[in-house]
XYZ file of C-alpha atoms in Angstrom:
151
model
C 79.527 104.850 120.444
C 82.108 106.631 119.379
C 84.160 104.505 117.281
C 87.801 105.771 116.276
C 88.474 107.242 112.723
C 91.937 104.781 113.002
C 88.960 101.751 113.823
C 86.698 102.326 111.107
C 89.753 102.824 108.874
C 90.623 98.448 110.104
C 87.127 97.899 110.011
C 86.832 98.887 106.230
C 90.287 97.699 105.012
C 89.004 94.140 106.809
C 85.425 93.977 104.577
C 88.161 94.780 101.742
C 89.996 91.939 102.604
C 86.691 89.660 102.673
C 85.624 91.240 99.606
C 88.485 90.165 97.900
C 88.084 87.091 98.935
C 84.497 87.022 98.262
C 85.166 88.681 94.783
C 87.586 85.625 93.802
C 85.171 82.867 95.312
C 82.163 83.940 92.692
C 84.407 83.645 90.354
C 85.726 80.263 91.665
C 82.246 78.400 91.683
C 81.208 77.899 88.409
C 83.866 75.097 89.086
C 81.228 73.291 91.551
C 78.725 72.531 87.988
C 82.351 71.096 86.154
C 82.361 74.269 83.932
C 85.327 75.927 82.968
C 86.937 79.410 84.526
C 90.539 79.750 83.049
C 91.029 82.734 81.197
C 91.123 82.695 77.891
C 94.362 82.837 75.848
C 95.545 81.373 78.421
C 98.559 78.379 78.292
C 96.845 76.537 81.007
C 100.069 78.055 83.418
C 99.591 80.897 86.281
C 102.120 83.987 85.420
C 104.645 84.267 88.579
C 103.704 87.911 88.187
C 100.119 87.502 88.923
C 100.789 85.944 92.394
C 103.005 88.330 94.084
C 100.120 90.464 92.624
C 97.160 89.022 94.892
C 99.854 88.332 97.607
C 100.147 92.577 98.007
C 96.841 93.181 97.402
C 96.458 90.514 100.496
C 99.640 91.451 102.530
C 99.407 95.477 102.372
C 96.048 95.717 104.089
C 97.010 93.349 106.308
C 99.847 95.621 107.063
C 97.862 98.635 107.308
C 95.357 97.226 109.413
C 98.217 96.323 112.242
C 100.494 99.646 111.145
C 97.086 101.733 111.980
C 96.019 100.005 115.142
C 99.159 101.169 116.554
C 100.730 104.207 115.057
C 99.503 107.284 115.036
C 102.122 109.826 113.132
C 101.265 112.485 110.640
C 103.566 110.397 108.235
C 102.073 107.259 108.310
C 98.913 108.734 107.768
C 99.485 110.139 104.880
C 100.954 107.050 103.587
C 98.337 105.298 104.185
C 96.654 107.460 102.532
C 98.514 106.796 99.245
C 97.499 103.690 99.608
C 93.852 103.480 100.273
C 94.590 106.125 97.029
C 96.485 103.451 95.012
C 93.590 100.131 95.799
C 91.012 102.842 94.349
C 92.455 102.925 91.468
C 93.828 99.621 91.973
C 90.087 98.681 91.607
C 88.918 101.275 89.804
C 90.939 99.191 86.092
C 89.455 96.175 87.461
C 85.787 97.228 87.503
C 86.726 98.648 83.486
C 88.490 95.303 82.924
C 85.921 92.317 84.064
C 84.028 95.294 81.789
C 85.267 94.158 78.552
C 85.290 90.529 79.493
C 82.158 88.488 77.150
C 80.064 87.782 78.390
C 80.091 90.358 81.133
C 79.667 88.794 84.431
C 77.491 90.887 85.698
C 77.323 89.227 89.821
C 81.440 89.887 89.484
C 80.859 93.686 88.289
C 78.694 93.920 91.448
C 81.280 92.620 93.521
C 83.909 94.904 93.273
C 81.955 97.563 92.556
C 80.748 96.871 96.319
C 84.610 97.296 97.051
C 84.884 100.064 94.841
C 82.554 101.848 96.920
C 83.917 100.378 100.132
C 87.390 102.133 99.071
C 86.074 105.622 98.186
C 84.558 105.583 101.955
C 88.042 104.610 102.951
C 89.485 107.329 100.723
C 87.357 109.809 102.771
C 87.863 107.971 106.469
C 91.551 107.736 105.740
C 91.693 111.536 104.541
C 89.535 112.433 107.305
C 92.516 111.415 109.844
C 94.960 112.378 107.861
C 93.464 116.385 107.930
C 93.506 115.216 112.338
C 95.428 117.604 114.143
C 98.847 115.889 115.278
C 98.376 115.839 119.205
C 102.151 114.643 119.849
C 104.696 117.984 118.296
C 102.898 119.147 121.729
C 104.584 116.065 123.678
C 108.049 117.005 121.616
C 107.925 120.671 122.689
C 107.257 120.177 126.316
C 110.402 116.930 127.006
C 112.918 119.514 124.634
C 111.296 122.096 126.363
C 112.691 120.182 129.708
C 115.792 119.085 128.272
C 116.923 122.515 127.428
C 116.478 123.733 131.270
C 118.006 120.988 132.727
C 120.696 122.108 130.589
């Protein structure tokens, strides 16, 4: 069974979304045992910017999934590839930050590294999709030629 590039990309984005939910849940699991998961040196209130950032980390992949299912234009494929690279860079930065937390929470490192590897695979498939030849210019050319002949 051959899966299209778009199908692979959608599957990888879904894995990314599930992975981010799991990564967050993993960080909150100590609450079930009465442990404090509060970040050191915080005032006890999450900054609004953090909420918006987390919303963006969900909304952008969700939009990418929907648009990827319905849009095959070269312009979108380029925008999509840039988005995947941005998310890979963000995941790399997240790994660096997680490694600076003391003590290092290794299960969090493993989960974010798996997300990073998934992101690299998403970059590769997205680049392959970007490099595919666009079939729509032939259709546009036929429509243009037909319109000129009818004039």
